[in-house]
Coordinates of C-alpha atoms in Angstrom, one line a residue:
Chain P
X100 CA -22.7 -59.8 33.3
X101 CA -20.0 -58.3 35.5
X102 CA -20.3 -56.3 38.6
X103 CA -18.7 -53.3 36.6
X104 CA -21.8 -53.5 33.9
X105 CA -24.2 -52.4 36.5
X106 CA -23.2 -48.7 36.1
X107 CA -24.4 -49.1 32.4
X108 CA -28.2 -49.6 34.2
X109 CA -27.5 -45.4 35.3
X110 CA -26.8 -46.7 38.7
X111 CA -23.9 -44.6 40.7
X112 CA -20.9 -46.5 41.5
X113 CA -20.1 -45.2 44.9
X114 CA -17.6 -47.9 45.9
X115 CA -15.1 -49.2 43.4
X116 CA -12.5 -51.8 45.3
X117 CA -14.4 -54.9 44.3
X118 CA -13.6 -57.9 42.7
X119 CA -15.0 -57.6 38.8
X120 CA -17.0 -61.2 39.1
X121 CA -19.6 -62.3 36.7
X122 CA -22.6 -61.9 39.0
X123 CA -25.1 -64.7 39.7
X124 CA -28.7 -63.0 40.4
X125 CA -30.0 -61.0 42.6
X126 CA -31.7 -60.6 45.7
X127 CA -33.7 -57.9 47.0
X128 CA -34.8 -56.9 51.0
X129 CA -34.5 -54.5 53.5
X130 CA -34.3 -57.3 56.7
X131 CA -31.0 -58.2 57.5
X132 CA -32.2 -61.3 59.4
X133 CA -33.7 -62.2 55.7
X134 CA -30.2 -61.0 53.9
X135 CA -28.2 -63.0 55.8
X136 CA -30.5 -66.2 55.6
X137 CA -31.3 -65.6 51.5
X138 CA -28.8 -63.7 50.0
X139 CA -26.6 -66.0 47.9
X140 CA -22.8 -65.7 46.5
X141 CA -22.2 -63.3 43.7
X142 CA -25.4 -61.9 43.8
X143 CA -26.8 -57.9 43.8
X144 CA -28.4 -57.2 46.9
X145 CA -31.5 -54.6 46.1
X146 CA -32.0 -52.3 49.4
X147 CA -32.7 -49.0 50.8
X148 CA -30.8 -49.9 54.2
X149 CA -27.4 -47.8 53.1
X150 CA -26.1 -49.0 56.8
X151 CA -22.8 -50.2 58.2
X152 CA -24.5 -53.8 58.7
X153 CA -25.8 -53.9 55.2
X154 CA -22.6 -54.6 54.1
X155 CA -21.4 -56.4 57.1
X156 CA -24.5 -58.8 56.0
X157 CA -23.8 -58.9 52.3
X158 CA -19.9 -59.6 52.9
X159 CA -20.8 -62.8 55.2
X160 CA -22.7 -63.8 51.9
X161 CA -19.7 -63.3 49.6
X162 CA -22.6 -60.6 47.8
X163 CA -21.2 -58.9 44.4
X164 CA -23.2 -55.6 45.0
X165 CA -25.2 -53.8 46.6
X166 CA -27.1 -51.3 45.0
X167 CA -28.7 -48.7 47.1
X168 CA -32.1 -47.6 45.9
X169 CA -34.2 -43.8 45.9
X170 CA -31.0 -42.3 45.0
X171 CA -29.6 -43.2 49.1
X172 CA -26.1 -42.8 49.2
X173 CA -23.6 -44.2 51.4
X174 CA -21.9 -42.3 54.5
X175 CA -18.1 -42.4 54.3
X176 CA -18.3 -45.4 57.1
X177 CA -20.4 -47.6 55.3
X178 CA -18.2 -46.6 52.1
X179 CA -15.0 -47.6 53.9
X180 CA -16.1 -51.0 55.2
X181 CA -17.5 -52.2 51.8
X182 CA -13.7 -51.1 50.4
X183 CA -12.6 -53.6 53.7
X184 CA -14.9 -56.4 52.5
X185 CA -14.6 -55.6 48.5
X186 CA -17.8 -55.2 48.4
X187 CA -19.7 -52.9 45.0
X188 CA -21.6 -50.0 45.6
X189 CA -24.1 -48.0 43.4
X190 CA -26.8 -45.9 44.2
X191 CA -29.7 -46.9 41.9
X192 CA -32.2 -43.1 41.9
X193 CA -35.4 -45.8 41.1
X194 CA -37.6 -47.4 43.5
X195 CA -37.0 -51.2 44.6
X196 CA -39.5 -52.6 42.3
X197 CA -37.8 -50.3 39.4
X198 CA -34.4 -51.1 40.4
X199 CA -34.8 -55.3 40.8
X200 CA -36.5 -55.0 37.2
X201 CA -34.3 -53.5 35.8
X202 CA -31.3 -55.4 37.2
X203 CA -33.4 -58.6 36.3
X204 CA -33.4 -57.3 32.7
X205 CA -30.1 -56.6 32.8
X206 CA -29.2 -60.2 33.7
X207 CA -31.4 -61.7 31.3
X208 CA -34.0 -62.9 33.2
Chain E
X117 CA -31.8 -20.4 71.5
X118 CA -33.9 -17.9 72.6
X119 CA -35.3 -18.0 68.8
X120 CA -37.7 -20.5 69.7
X121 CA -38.6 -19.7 72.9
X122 CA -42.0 -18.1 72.3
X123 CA -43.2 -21.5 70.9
X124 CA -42.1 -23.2 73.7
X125 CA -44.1 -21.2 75.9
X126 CA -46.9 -21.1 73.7
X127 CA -47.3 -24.8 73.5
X128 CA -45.0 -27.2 75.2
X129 CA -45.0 -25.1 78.5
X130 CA -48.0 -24.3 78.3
X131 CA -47.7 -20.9 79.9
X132 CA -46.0 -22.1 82.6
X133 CA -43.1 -19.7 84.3
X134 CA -40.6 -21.7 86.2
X135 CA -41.7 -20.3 89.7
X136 CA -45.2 -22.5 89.0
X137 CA -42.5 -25.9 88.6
X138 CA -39.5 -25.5 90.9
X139 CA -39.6 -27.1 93.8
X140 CA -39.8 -25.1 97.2
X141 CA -38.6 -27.0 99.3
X142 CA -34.7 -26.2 99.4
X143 CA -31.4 -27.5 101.1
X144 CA -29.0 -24.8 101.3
X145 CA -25.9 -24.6 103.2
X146 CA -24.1 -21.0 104.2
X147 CA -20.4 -20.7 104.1
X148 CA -19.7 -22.1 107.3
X149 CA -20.6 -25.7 106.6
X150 CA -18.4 -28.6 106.0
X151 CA -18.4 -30.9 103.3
X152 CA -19.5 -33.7 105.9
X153 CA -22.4 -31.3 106.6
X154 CA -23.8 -31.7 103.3
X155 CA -23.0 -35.3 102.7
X156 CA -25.5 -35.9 105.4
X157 CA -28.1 -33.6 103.4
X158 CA -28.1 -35.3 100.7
X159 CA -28.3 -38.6 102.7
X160 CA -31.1 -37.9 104.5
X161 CA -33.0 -36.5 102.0
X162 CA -32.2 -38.1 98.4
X163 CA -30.8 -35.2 96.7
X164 CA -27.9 -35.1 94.7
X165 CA -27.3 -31.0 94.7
X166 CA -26.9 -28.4 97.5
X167 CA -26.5 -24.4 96.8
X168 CA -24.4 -22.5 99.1
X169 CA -25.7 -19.2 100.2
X170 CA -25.0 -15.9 101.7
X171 CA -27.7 -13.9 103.0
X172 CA -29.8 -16.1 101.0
X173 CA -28.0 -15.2 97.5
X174 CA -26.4 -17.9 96.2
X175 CA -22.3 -17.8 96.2
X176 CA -21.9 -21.9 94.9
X177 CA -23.3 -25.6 94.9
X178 CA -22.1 -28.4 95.7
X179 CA -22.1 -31.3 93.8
X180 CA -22.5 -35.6 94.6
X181 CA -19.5 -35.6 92.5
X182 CA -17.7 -32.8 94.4
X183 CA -18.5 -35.3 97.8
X184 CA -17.1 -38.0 96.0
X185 CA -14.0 -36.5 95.7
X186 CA -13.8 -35.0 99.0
X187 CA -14.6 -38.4 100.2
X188 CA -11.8 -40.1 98.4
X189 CA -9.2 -37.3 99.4
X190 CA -10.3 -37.6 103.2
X191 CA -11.5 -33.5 103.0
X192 CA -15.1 -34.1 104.0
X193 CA -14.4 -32.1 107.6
X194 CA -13.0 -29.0 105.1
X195 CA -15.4 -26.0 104.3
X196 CA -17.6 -26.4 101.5
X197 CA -16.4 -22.9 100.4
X198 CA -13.2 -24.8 99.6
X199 CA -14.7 -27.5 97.4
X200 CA -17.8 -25.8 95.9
X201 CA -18.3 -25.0 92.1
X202 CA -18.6 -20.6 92.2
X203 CA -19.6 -20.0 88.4
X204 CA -23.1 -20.8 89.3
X205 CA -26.1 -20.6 86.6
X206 CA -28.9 -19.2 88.5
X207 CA -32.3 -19.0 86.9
X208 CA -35.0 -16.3 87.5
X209 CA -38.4 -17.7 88.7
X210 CA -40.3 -15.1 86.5
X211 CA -38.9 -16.7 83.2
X212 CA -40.4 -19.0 80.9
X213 CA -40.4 -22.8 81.7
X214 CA -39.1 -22.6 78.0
X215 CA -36.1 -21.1 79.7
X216 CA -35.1 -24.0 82.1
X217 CA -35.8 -26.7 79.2
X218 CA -32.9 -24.9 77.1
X219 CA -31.0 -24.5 79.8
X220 CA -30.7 -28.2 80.3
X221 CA -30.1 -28.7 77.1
X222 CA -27.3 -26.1 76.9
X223 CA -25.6 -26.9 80.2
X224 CA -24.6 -30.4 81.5
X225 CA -25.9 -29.5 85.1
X226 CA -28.6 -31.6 86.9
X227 CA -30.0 -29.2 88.1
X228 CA -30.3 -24.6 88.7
X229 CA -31.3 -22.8 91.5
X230 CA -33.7 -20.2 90.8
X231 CA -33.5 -17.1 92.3
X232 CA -36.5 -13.9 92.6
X233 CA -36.1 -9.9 91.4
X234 CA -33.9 -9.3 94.7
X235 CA -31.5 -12.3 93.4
X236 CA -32.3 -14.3 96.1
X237 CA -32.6 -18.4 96.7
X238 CA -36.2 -19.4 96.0
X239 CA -36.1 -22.8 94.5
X240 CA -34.6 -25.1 92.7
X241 CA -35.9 -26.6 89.3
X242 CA -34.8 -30.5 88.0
X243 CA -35.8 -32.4 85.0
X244 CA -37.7 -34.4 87.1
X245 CA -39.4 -31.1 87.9
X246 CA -40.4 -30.3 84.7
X247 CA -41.5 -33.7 83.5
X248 CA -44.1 -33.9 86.7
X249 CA -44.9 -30.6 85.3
X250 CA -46.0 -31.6 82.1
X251 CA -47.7 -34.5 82.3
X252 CA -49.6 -32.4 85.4
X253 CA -50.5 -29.8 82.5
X254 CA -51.3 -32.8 79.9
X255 CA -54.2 -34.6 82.3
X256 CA -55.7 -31.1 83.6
X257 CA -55.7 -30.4 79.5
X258 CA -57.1 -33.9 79.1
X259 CA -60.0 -33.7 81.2
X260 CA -60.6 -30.2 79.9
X261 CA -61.3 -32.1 76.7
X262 CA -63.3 -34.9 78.5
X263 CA -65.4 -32.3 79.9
X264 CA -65.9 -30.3 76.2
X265 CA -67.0 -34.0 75.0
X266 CA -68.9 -35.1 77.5
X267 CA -72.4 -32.8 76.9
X268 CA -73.1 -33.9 74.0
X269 CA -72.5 -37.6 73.6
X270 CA -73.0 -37.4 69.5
X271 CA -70.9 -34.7 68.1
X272 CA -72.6 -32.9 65.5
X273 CA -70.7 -33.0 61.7
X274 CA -68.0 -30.9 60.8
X275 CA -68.1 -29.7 64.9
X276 CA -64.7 -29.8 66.5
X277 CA -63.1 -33.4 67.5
X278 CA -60.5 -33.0 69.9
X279 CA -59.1 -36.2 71.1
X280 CA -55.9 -37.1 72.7
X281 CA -54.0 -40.6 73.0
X282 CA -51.5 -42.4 75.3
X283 CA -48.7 -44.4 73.5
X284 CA -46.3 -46.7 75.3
X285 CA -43.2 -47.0 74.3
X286 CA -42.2 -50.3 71.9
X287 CA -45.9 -51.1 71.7
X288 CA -46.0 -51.3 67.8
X289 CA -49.5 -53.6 68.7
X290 CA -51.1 -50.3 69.2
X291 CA -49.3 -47.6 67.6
X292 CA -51.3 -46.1 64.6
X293 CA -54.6 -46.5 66.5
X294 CA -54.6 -42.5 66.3
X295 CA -53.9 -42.3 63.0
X296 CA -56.3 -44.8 61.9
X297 CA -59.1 -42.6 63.9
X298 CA -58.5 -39.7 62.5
X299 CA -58.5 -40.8 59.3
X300 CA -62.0 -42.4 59.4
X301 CA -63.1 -38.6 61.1
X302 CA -61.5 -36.8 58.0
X303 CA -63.3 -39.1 55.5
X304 CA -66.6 -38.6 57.9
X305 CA -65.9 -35.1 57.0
X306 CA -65.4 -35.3 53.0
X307 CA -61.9 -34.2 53.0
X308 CA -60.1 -35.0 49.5
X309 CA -58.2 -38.5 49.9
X310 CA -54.8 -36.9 49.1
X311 CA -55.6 -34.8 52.5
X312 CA -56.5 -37.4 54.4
X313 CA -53.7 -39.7 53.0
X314 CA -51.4 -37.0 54.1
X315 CA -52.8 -35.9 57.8
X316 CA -52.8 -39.6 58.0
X317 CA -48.7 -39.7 58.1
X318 CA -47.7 -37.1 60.1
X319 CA -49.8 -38.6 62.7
X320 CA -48.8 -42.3 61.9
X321 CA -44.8 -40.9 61.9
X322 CA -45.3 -39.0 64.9
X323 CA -46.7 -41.9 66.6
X324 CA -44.1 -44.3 65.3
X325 CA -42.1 -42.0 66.7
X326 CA -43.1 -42.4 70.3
X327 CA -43.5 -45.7 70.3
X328 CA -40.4 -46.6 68.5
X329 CA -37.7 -43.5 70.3
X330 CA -39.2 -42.4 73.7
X331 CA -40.3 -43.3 76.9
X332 CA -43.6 -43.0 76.3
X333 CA -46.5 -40.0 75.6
X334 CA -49.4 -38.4 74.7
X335 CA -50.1 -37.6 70.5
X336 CA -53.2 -35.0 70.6
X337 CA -55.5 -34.6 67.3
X338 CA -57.3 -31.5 67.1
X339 CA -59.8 -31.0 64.1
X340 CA -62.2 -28.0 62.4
X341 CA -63.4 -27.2 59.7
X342 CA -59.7 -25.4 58.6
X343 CA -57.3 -27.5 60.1
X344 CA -56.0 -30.8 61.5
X345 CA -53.5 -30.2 64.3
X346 CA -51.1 -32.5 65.8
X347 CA -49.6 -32.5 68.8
X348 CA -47.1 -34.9 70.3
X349 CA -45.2 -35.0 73.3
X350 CA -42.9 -37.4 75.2
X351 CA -40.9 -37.7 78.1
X352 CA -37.5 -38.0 77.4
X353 CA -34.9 -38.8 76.0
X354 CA -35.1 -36.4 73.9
X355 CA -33.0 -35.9 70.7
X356 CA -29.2 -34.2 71.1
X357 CA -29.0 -33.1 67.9
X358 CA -32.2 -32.1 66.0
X359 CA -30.8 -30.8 63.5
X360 CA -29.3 -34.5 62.6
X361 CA -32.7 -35.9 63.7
X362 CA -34.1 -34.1 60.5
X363 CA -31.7 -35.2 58.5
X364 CA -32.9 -38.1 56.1
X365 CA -30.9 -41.3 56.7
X366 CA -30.0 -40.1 60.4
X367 CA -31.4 -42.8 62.6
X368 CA -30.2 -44.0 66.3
X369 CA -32.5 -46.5 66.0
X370 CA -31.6 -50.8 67.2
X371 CA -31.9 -53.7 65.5
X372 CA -35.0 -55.2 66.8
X373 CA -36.6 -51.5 65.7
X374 CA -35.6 -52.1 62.3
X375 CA -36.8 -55.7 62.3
X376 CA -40.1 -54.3 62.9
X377 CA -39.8 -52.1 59.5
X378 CA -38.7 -49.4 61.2
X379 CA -35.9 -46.9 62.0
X380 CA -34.8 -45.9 58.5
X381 CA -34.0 -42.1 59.3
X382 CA -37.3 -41.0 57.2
X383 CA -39.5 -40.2 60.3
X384 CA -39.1 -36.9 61.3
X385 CA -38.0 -35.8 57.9
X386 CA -41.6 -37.4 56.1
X387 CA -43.6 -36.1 58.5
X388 CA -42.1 -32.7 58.0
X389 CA -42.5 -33.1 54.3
X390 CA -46.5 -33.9 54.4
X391 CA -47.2 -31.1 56.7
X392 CA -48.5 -27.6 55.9
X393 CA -46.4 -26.3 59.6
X394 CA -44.0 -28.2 61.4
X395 CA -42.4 -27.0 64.6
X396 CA -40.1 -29.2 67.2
X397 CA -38.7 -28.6 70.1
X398 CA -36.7 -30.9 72.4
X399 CA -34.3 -30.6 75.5
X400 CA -32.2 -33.7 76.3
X401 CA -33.4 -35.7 78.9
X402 CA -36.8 -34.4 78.9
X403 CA -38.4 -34.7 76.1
X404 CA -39.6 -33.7 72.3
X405 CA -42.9 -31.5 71.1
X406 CA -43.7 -31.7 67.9
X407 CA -46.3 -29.5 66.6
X408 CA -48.1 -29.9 62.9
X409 CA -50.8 -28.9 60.7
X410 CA -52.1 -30.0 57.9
X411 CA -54.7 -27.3 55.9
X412 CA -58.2 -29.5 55.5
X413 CA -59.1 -27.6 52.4
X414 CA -55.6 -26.4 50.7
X415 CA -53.8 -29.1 48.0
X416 CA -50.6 -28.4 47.3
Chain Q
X112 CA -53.1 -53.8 35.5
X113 CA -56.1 -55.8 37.4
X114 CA -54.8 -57.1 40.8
X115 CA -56.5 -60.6 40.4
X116 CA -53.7 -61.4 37.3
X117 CA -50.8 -59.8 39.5
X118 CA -52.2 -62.2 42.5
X119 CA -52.3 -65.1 39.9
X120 CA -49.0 -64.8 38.9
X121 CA -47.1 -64.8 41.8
X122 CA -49.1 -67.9 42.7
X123 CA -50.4 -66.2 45.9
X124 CA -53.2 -66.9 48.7
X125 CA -55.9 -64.6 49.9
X126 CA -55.9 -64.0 53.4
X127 CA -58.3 -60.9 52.6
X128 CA -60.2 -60.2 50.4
X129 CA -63.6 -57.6 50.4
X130 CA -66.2 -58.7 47.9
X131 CA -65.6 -57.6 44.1
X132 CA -61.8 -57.8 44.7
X133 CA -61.1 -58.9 41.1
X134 CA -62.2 -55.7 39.6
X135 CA -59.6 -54.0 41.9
X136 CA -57.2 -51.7 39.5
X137 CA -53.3 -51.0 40.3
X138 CA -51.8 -48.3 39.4
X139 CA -48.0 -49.1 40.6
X140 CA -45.7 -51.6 42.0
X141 CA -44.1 -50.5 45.6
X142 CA -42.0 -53.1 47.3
X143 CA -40.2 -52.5 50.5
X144 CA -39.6 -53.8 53.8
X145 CA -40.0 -50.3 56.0
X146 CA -42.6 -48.6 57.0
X147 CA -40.7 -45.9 56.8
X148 CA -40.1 -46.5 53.3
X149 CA -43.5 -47.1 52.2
X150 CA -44.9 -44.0 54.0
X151 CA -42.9 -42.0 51.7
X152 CA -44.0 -43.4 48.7
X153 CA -46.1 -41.3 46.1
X154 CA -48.2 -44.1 43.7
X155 CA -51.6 -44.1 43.4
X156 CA -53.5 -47.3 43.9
X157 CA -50.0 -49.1 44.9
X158 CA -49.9 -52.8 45.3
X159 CA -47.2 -53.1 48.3
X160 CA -44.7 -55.8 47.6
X161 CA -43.7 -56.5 51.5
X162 CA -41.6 -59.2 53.0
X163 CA -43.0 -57.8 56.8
X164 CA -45.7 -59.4 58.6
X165 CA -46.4 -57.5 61.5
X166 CA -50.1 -55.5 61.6
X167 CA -48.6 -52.2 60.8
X168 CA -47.8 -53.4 57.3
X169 CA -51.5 -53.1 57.3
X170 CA -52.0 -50.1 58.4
X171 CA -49.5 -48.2 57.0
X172 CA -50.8 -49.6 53.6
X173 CA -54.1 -48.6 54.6
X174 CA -52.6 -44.8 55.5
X175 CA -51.2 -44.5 52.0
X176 CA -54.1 -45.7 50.4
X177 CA -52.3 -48.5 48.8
X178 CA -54.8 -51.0 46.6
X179 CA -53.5 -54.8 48.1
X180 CA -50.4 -55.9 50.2
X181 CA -49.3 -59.0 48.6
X182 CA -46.5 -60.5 51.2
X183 CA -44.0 -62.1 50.1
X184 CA -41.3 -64.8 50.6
X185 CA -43.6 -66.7 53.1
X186 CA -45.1 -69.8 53.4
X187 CA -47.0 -68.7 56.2
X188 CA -48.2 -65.6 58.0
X189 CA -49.7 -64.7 61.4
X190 CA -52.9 -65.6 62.1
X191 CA -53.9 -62.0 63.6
X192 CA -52.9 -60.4 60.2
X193 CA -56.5 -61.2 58.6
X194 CA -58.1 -59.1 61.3
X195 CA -56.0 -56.0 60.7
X196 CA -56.1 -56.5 57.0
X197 CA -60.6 -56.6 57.6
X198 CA -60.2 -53.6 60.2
X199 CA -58.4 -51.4 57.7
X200 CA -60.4 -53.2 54.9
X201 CA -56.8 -53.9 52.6
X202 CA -57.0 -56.7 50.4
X203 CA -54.2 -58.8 51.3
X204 CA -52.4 -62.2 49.6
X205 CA -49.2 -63.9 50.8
X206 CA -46.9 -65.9 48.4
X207 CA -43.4 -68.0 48.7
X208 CA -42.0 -66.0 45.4
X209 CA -39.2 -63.9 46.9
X210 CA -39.5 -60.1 46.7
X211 CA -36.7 -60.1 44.1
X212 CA -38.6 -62.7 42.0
X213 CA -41.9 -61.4 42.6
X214 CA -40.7 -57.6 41.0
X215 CA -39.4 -59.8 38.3
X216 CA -42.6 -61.5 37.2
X217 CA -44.8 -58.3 37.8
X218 CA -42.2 -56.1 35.7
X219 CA -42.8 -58.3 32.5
X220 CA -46.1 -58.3 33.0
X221 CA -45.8 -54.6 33.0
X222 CA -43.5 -55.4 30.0
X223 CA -45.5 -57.5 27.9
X224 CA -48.3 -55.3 25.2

């Protein structure tokens, strides 16, 4: 499954300038100090921390995505750096537990 | 501004009219003084402003920045007339502490003379002022409440609790305590779960709040038969925008905050959400009052 | 879904538990990281899937009312955490399945008829 697909799961792209890679799993967490010690290459990561960091974090990780969950979406700074890193956004309007299910599902877990 | 003022009165300042916080005890200089003159002033007596006065009305003020700048351009022997601000804000002593809190919030001065009816010097009113002020008010208001409880020992069911708490700031060890209190007195008193569950997080936000934002202060519960009340008030910093601060997402808070599972931007805007009447007030540099209620026998 | 089979299948440890516990009944899955987060959430009988481990993951749990805090991604937790979790009388488990795995598992659970 592509990066692009995740849109297909009713999630809101809200940051297109990314690299269309197959993605490899996902990870989900609101810590940062956890994000950058867990989350792996090409994966989603599954948060409600739509902050400037977040994607600082999840481009140190070489992350696919981020999706954004309870329908959070991104200020126009945390928009623009994830365009600087290439880093996916969507805004997923489910919970956590919804969203890394569905995701999950998605990839065929 | 002036919108809100009668809650300010009502609650955060208690009633208080400027005149009761200003400080008495002024340095003024008239026209004829130097800058040197009220370098010296300040020196001696660790203040940072000095009004200029005619016939006791005041005409300027002077400034630790306008000294610095006589200092640096060697014009310290020079009249202060020369070097003092004129457009002075002047506050009357009969007005509402509620007044004074806006006005610092409104202004960037330190500090206001306040003046009496005839327009004359009288005072002079500082943060610092109003802070001492406060917490004055909360300790004569928390004894009051010591005293109410201390009769009877046992209080009867469904009788009033009235209880209020100290929180320190960044001590997350503690924080909740309140909450968790007054939700074992609403159960105690057979109010519906969903009630209880949400009286339970406007208090828990509000002290999160203080712990995690402020310098520290007091979160009073007040409970009858009707109503659960919540007070909370802190000393500073107080929020420059509060219209931002209610904002969901909006959040100035650090990393380590986070870290602790906090600091999200849902705060305010939750504990706003769960109430049946939410009012705040804050003034920069001095501090935030919330006020809410939650109806003990009203679902939504 | 009965708390005991969500607790068995993400392999995770009691720290505590009040007596009866496997008759406990969830109604929802919440998992999150902030307080903040969980103090806006609206299930009933919530188990809370947290990765935090400080006391006021307790309490807040115990504020909304949740049903069990299972935390997660550890293979350890502070000791003072059984105290709070008896205080507030919340059932709580830890387990080493990541939060992202653990939604996984209890979703096709959920799933399955």
């Amino acid at each position: 499954m592509k990066t692009s697909e995740l849109e297909k799961l009713g999630f809101e792209c809200l940051q297109n300038q990314f690299e269309d890679v197959e993605i490899a799993g996902g990870y989900t967490s609101d810590l940062l100090s956890d994000v950058m010690a867990n989350l792996a290459e090409h994966q989603v990561l599954i948060t409600i921390q739509a902050h400037k960091n977040t994607v600082a974090v999840a481009s140190l990780a070489d992350a696919a995505a981020i999706v954004f969950c309870h329908g959070r979406k991104a200020t126009a700074d945390v928009v623009s750096a994830a365009a600087q890193e290439g880093i996916a956004l969507f805004s997923s309007p489910d919970n956590q537990y919804n969203t890394t299910c569905r995701v999950a599902k998605f990839l065929g877990a | 501004m002036l919108d809100s003022s009668a809650l300010r009165v009502q609650v955060l300042a208690y009633g208080l009219k400027i005149r009761d916080v200003m400080t008495t005890k002024i340095f003024a200089v008239s026209r004829n003084c130097t800058m040197g003159d009220v370098q010296t002033i300040m020196k001696n007596n660790g203040i940072s402003g000095v009004p200029v006065v005619d016939e006791r009305r005041v005409v300027g003020i002077i400034s630790m920045h306008d000294i610095l700048i006589a200092l640096e351009n060697s014009r310290l022997q020079e009249l202060v007339t020369k070097h003092m601000t004129t457009d002075v804000k002047t506050l009357s002593e009969e007005l509402p502490l509620s007044f004074a809190i806006s006005a610092f919030s409104n202004h960037p001065f330190r500090r206001f003379p306040v003046v009496n009816q005839a327009n004359e010097l009288v005072g002079i009113i500082t943060p610092r002022n109003i802070n001492l002020a406060l917490i004055r008010e909360l300790s004569r208001q928390l004894d009051e409440i010591e005293e109410e409880l201390a009769p009877s020992a046992v209080p009867k069911a469904n009788s009033v609790f009235h209880r209020a708490y100290r929180l320190t700031r960044y001590d997350f060890e503690h924080a909740g305590m309140a909450s968790a209190e007054l939700k074992r007195e609403l159960k105690k008193r057979g109010v519906p779960p969903k009630i209880i569950r949400r009286a339970a997080i406007v208090s828990y936000e509000l002290e999160i709040n203080i712990v995690a934002h402020s310098h520290g202060g007091t979160l009073t519960l007040f409970i009858d038969d009707h109503r659960m009340r919540i007070t909370a008030i802190d000393f500073g910093p107080g929020i420059p925008d509060l219209d931002a601060a209610m904002r969901e997402g909006f959040s100035t808070a650090n990393e380590w905050i986070r870290s602790q599972g906090f600091g999200a931007g849902m705060g305010l805007p939750n504990a706003k959400r769960v109430s049946d009447e939410f009012e705040i007030q804050s003034g920069v540099e001095m501090g935030t009052m919330v006020k809410a209620i939650v109806f003990l026998n009203r679902n939504r | 879904m009965i708390l005991k089979q969500m607790v068995d299948k993400l392999e995770a440890i009691p720290v505590y538990v009040p007596e009866n516990w496997e008759e406990i009944q969830v109604g929802s899955v919440f998992a999150s990281d902030l307080i903040s987060d969980i103090l806006v959430s609206e299930g009933e009988e919530q188990l809370l899937l947290t990765s935090l481990t400080t006391p006021q993951v307790v309490r807040t749990a115990a504020i909304v009312g949740a049903a069990a805090v299972i935390i997660v991604h550890r293979k350890q937790i502070p000791p003072g955490l059984a105290g709070s979790a008896r205080i507030e009388e919340i059932p709580l488990f830890y387990s080493s399945t990541s939060k992202y795995d653990a939604c996984v598992r209890l979703g096709k659970m959920e799933d399955a008829p």
